[in-house]
XYZ file of C-alpha atoms in Angstrom:
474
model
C 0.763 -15.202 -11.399
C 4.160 -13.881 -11.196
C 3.890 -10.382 -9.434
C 4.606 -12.576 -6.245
C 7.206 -14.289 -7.385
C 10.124 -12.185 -8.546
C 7.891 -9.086 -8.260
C 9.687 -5.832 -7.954
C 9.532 -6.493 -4.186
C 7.608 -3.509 -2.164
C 6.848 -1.540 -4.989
C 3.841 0.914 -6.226
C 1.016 -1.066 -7.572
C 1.146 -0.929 -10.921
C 4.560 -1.504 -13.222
C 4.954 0.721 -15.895
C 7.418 -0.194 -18.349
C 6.563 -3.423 -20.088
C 2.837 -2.422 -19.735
C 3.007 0.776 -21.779
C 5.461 -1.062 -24.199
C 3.774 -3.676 -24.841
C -0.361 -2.716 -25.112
C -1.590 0.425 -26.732
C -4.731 1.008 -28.380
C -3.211 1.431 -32.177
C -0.205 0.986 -34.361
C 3.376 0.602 -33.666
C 3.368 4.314 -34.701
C 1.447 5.247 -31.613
C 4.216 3.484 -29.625
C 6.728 5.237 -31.612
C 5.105 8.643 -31.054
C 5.474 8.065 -27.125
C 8.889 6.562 -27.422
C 10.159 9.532 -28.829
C 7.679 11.578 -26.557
C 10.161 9.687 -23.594
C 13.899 10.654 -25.543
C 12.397 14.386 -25.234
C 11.866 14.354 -22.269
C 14.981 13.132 -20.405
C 16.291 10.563 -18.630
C 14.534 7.224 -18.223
C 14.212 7.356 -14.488
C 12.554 10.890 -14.381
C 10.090 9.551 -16.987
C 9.110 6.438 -15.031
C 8.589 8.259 -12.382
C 6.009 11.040 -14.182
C 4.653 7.528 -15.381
C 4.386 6.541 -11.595
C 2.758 9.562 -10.166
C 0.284 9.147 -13.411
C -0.366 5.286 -12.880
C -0.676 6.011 -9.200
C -4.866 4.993 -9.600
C -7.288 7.362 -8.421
C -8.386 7.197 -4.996
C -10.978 9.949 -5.257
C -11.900 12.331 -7.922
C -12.532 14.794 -5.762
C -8.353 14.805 -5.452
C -8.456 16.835 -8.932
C -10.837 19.529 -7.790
C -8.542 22.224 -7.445
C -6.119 21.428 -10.886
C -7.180 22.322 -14.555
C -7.826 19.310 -15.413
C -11.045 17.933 -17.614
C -11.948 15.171 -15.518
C -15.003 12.198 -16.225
C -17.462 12.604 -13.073
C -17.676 9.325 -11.575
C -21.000 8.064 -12.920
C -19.323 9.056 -16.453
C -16.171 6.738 -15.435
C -19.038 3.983 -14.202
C -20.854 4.395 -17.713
C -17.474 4.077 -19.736
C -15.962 1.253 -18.063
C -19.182 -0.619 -18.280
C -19.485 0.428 -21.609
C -16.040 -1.175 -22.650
C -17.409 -4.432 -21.067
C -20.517 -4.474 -22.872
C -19.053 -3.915 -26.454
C -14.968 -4.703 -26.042
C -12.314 -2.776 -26.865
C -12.338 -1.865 -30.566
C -16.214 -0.849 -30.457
C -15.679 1.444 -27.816
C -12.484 3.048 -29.445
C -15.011 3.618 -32.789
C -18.203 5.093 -30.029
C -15.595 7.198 -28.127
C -12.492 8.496 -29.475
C -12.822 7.555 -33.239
C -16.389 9.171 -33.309
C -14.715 12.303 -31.900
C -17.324 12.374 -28.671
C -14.395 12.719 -26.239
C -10.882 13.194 -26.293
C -8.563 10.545 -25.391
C -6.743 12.749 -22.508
C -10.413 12.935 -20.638
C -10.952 9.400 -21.469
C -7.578 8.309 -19.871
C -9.749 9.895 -16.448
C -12.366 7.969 -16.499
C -9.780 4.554 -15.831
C -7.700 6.055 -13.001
C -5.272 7.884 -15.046
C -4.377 11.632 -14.369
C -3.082 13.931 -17.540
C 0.372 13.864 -16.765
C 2.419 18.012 -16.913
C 4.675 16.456 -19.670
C 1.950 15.636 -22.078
C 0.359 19.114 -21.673
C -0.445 20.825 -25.223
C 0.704 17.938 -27.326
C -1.885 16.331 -29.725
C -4.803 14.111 -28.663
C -3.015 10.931 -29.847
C -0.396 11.245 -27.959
C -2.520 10.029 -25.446
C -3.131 7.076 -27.038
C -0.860 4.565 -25.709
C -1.725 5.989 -21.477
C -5.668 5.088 -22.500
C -4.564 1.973 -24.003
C -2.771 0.983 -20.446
C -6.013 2.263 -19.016
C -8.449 -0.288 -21.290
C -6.090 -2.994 -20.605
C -5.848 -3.061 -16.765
C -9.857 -2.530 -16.546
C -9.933 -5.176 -18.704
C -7.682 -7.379 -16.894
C -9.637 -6.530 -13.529
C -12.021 -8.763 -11.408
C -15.175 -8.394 -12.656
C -17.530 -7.818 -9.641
C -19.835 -10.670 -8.822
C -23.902 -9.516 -9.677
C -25.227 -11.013 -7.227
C -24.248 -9.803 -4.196
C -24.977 -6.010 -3.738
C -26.582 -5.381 -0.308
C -25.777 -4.453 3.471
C -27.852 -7.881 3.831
C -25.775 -9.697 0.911
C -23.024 -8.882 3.367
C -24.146 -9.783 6.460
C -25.024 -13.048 5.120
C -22.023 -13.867 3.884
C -20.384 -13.019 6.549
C -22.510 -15.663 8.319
C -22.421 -18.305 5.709
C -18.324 -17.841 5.256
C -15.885 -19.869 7.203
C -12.165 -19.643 5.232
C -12.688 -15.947 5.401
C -9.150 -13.726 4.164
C -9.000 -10.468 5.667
C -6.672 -7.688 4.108
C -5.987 -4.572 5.992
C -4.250 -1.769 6.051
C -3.540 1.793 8.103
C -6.997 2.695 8.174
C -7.898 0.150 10.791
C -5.920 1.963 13.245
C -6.486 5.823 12.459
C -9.383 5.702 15.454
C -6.625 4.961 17.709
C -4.526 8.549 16.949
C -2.620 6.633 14.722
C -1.876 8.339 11.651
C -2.551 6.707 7.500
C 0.053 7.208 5.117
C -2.111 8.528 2.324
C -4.336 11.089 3.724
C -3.676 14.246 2.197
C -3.515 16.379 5.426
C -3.616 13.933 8.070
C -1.460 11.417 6.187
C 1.797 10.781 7.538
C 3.335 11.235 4.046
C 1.955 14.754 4.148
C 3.865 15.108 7.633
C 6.825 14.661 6.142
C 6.619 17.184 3.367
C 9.001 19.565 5.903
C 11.916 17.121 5.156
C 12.293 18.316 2.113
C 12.629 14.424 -0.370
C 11.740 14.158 -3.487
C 9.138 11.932 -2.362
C 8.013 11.659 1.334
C 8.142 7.814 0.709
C 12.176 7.967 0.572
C 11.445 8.333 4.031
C 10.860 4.198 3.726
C 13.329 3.446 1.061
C 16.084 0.880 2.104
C 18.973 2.202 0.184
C 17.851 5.471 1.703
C 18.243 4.143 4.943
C 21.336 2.856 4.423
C 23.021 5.846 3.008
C 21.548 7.929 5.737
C 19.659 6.319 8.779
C 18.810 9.733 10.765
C 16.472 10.388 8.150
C 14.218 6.990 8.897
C 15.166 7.742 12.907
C 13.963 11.429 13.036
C 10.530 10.399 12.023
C 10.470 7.083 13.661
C 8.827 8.592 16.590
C 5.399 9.129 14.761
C 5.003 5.348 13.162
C 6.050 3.851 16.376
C 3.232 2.537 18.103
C 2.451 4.430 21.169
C -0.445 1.820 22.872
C -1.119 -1.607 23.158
C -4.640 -0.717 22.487
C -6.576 -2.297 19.389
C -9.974 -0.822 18.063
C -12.691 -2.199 17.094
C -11.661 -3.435 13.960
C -9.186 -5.374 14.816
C -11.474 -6.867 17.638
C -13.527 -7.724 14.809
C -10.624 -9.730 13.188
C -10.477 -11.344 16.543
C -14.542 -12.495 16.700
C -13.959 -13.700 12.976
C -11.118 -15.889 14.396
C -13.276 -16.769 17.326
C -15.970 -18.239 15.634
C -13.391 -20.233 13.518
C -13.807 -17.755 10.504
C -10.836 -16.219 9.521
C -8.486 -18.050 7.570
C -5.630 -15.217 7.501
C -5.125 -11.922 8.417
C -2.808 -10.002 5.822
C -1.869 -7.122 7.523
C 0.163 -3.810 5.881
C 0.115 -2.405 9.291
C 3.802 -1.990 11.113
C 2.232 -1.563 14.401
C 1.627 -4.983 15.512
C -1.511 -4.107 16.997
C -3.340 -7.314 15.287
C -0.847 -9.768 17.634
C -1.970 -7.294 20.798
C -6.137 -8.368 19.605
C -5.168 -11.637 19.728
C -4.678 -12.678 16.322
C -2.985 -16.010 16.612
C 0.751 -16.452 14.704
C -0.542 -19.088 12.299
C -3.426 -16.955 11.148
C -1.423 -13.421 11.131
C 0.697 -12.365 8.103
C 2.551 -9.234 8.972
C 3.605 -8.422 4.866
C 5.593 -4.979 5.758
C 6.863 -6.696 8.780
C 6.241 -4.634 12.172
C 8.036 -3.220 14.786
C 7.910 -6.014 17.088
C 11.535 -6.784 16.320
C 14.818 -4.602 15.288
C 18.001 -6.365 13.464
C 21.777 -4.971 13.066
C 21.974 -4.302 9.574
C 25.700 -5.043 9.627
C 25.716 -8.345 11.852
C 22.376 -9.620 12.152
C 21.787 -9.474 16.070
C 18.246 -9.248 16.250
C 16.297 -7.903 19.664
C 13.282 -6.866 20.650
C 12.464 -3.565 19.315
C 11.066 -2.384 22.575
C 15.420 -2.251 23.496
C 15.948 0.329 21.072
C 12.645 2.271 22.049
C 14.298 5.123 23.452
C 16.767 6.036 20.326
C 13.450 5.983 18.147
C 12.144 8.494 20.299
C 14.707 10.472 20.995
C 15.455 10.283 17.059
C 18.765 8.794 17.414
C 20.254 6.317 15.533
C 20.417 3.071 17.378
C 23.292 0.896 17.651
C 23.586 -2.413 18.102
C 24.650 -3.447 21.213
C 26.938 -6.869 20.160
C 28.960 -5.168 17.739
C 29.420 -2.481 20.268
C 30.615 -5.170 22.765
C 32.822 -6.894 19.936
C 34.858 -3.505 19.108
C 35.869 -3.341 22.569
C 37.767 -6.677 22.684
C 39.101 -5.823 19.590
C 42.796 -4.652 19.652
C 43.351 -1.150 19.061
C 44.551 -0.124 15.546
C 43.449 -2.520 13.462
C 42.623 -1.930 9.773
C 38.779 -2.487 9.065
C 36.929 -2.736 5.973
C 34.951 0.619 5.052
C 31.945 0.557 6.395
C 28.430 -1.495 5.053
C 26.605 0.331 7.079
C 25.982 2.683 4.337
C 26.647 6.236 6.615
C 28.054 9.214 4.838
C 29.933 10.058 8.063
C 31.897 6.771 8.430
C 34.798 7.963 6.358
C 36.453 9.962 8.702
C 39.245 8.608 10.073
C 40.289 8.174 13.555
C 42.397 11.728 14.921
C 44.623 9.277 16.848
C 45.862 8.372 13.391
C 45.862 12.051 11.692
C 49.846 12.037 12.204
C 50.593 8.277 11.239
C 53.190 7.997 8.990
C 51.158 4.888 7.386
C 49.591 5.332 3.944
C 46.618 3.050 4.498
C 43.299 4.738 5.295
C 41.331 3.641 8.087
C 37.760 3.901 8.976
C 36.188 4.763 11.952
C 34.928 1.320 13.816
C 31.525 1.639 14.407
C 28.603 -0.301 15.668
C 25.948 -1.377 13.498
C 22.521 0.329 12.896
C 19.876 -1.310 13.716
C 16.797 -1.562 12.045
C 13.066 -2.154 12.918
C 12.323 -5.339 10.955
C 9.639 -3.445 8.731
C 9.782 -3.899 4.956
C 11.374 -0.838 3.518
C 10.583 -0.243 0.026
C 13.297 -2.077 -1.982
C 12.903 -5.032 0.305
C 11.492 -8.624 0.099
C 8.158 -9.299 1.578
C 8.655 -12.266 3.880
C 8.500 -15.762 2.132
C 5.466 -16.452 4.046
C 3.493 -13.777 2.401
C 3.838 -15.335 -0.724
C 3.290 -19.097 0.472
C 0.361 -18.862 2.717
C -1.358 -17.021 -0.250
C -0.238 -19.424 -3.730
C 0.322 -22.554 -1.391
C -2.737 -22.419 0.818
C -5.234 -19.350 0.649
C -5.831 -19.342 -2.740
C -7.455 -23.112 -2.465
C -9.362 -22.084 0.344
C -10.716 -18.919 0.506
C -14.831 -17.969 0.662
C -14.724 -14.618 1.407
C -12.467 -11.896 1.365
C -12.402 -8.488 3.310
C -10.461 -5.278 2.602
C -10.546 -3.099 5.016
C -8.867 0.377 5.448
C -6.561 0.271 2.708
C -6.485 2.215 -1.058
C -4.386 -0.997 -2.177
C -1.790 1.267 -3.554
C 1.471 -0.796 -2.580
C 2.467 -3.994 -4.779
C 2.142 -7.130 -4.242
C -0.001 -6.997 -1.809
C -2.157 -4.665 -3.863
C -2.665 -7.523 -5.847
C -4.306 -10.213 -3.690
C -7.403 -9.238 -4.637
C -6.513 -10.032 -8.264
C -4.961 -12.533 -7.421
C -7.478 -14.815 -5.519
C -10.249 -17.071 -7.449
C -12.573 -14.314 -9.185
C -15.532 -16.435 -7.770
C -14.809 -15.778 -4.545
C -16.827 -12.523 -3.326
C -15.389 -9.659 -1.983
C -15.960 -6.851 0.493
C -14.514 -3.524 0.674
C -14.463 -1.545 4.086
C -12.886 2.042 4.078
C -13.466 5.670 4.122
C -13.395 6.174 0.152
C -13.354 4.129 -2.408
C -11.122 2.163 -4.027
C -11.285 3.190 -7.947
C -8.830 0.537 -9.356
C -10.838 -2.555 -8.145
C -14.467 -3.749 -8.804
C -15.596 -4.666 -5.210
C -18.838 -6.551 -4.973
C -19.774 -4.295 -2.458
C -18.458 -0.743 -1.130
C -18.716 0.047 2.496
C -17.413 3.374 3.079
C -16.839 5.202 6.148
C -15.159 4.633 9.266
C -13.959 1.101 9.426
C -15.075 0.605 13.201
C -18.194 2.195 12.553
C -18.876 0.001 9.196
C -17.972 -3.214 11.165
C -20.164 -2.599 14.437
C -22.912 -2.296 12.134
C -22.779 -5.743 10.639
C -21.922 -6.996 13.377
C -25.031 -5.723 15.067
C -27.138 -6.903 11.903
C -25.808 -10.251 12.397
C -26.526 -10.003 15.993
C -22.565 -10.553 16.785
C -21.676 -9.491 20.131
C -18.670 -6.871 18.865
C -16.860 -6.018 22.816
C -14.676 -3.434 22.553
C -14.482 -0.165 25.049
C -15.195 1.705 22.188
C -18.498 0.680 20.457
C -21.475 2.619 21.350
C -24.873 2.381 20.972
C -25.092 4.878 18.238
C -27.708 5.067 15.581
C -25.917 4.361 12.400
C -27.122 5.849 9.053
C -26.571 3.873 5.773
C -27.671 5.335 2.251
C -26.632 3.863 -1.422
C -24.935 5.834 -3.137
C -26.625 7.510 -6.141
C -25.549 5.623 -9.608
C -24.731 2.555 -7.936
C -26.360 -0.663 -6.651
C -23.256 -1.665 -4.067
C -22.023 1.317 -2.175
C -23.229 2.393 0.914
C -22.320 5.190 3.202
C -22.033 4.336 6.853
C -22.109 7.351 9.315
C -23.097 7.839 12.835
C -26.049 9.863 13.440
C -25.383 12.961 15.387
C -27.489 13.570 18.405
């Protein structure tokens, strides 16, 4: 599967070029249609990225409550996309669209995509070719295993497992004050919305960074991990690996918390790296990131220490290169030099920046990543958890794809995950959700933080495999 192998590197999970060029539900006319749809409206790059925002899945319908927007509930979405299944794609073109029951633009809802502003007021088929991209990725999906759908399907195979991959994300850590990326208040993207980016993920971008490092060090202060403490999730991970469970943990998290539970280096794949470690971006000198702990919190831009010591022995005046460091403000040139009668410019010498050694987006995931999964995982694997993650970031939003579609697979977070057919849906908090089977396995789960709490679970209405998980209130 090549999305891990000269994948757009960290990148949002679904590409959008070559899929929209390539599969739509008609003619080459249709294609036409949105091709010149595109030359209307601008350049390229502002058009993949209304494409982008579109594409970006949809984590919760309940995100569309407050726009105009004529949205499929989610048991009509369930009905649809089952439908398609049942009868393949040209039937359900003739039942749906064809027959005139329901617009393509609603239709495109009920798969994860949102109406995008550009296509407002133009004619049904011109959203042809975004419900064709729709039917093809559902179609391309995992389709969920039938016969595991309980808390006690779960439990069991949790028991019976032993090569068990475990995929987590930011929400494993939220109990511990530290903050998601996604949550729409809470989130630390919607923190960010006072810097005033295009996108609060620039924030993260490497050639960002590069350009302008005070950006990434002004907010550094609320991603860097504040405690040594792990919750109850990640002690989880830990009993998995205890009883000689877990066959890898594939971590999104940058707060190395999963090394502080006791994850062991062989089993532990850190795929957005962490901030365990900080490298000069000019030199290379790496260090331990705890050296450069007080420029993160203070918000100033850290330099590194060796090139700092190398300009000193270096003899005064002599011509540098410009800068790869990538600052705006490295042009200016020494004052000692304002007068010289010399027509060469010369930049200010200056340390390099270093950076945490967490994957920026524009970066390669570490090799690893890619050959612990294709090399050795995918060969192995019984059982695979995702816990407290949307899967929105590529590649690693695409393990689940990825790995053998016989292998079952459990989803643990607080809502659910719309672009991927989970055998079963645990929602809720993760800690919660994972004390719980732990106590129905009768696991010992020790963490400071588990309670004896009654915990209430209830199916969801329209399905057969999601449960709520929430602690009952005195």
């Amino acid at each position: 599967m090549e999305v891990f192998h000269g994948s757009p590197l960290k990148a949002p999970a679904i590409e959008v070029v070559d899929l929209c060029s390539e599969h739509s539900i008609n003619n080459e006319d249709k294609r036409d249609d949105a091709s010149s749809l595109d030359a209307d409206d601008g350049e390229d790059d502002d058009h993949l990225s209304l494409y982008e925002d579109m594409l970006d899945g949809m984590p919760n319908q309940s995100d569309w409550e407050d726009e105009p927007v004529d949205v499929c509930t989610v048991k009509e979405s369930f009905i649809f996309r089952k439908r398609l299944r049942l009868v393949g794609e040209d039937q359900f073109i003739t039942e749906t669209v064809e027959a005139g029951t329901i617009s393509a633009k609603k239709l495109c809802t009920a798969f994860g995509i949102r109406p995008p502003p550009f296509l407002e007021g133009q004619p049904d088929f011109k959203y042809y070719p975004l419900l064709g991209l729709g039917i093809t990725r559902e179609l391309s999906k995992r389709v969920k295993l039938p016969q595991y759908n309980t808390i006690d399907d779960a439990v069991n195979l949790l028991k019976q497992s032993n090569k068990i991959v475990v995929l987590t994300g930011a929400g494993i850590s939220t109990s511990l004050g530290i903050p998601d990326f996604r949550s729409k208040e809470t989130g630390l993207y919607a923190q960010l919305e006072h810097l005033g980016l295009s996108d609060p993920q620039e924030v993260f971008d490497i050639s960002i960074f590069r350009e302008d490092p005070s950006i990434f060090y002004s907010v550094a202060k609320d991603i860097l991990p504040s405690t040594r403490k792990f919750s109850p999730t990640h002690a989880f991970i830990k009993l998995l690996q205890d009883k000689d469970k877990l066959l890898t943990n594939f971590t999104q998290n940058i707060d190395n918390l999963e090394s502080h539970a006791g994850i062991l280096p062989e089993k532990l794949i850190q795929c957005h790296g962490s901030f365990a470690t900080a490298t000069c971006v000019e030199c290379g000198y790496r260090v331990e990131c705890e050296e450069i702990y007080k420029d993160l919190k203070a918000g100033r831009v850290a330099r590194c220490d060796r090139c700092i010591r190398t300009l000193r022995l270096k003899p005064f005046g002599i011509k540098r290169k410009r800068s790869t460091n990538g600052l705006s403000t490295s042009k200016k040139k020494r004052q000692s030099y304002e007068d010289s009668t010399d027509d060469e410019d010369y930049d200010i010498a200056v340390a390099g920046v270093m950076k945490p050694d967490i994957t920026f987006f524009g970066e390669d995931l570490p090799e690893t990543f890619h050959d612990r999964l294709t090399k050795h995982d995918k060969n192995l694997v019984d059982l695979v958890l995702v816990i407290g993650t949307s899967l929105k970031v590529a590649p690693v939003s695409e393990v689940s794809g990825f790995l053998p579609p016989e292998t079952p697979q459990i989803y643990i977070s607080r809502e659910p995950c719309q672009h991927v057919d989970f055998d079963i849906d645990m929602l809720g908090e993760c800690d919660t959700i994972v004390t719980e089977l732990c106590r129905r396995a009768g696991w010992e789960l020790q963490h400071e933080m588990v309670k004896d709490d009654d915990i209430n679970v209830h199916l969801h209405e329209g399905y057969n495999s999601r449960y709520s998980f929430r602690i009952e209130s005195a």
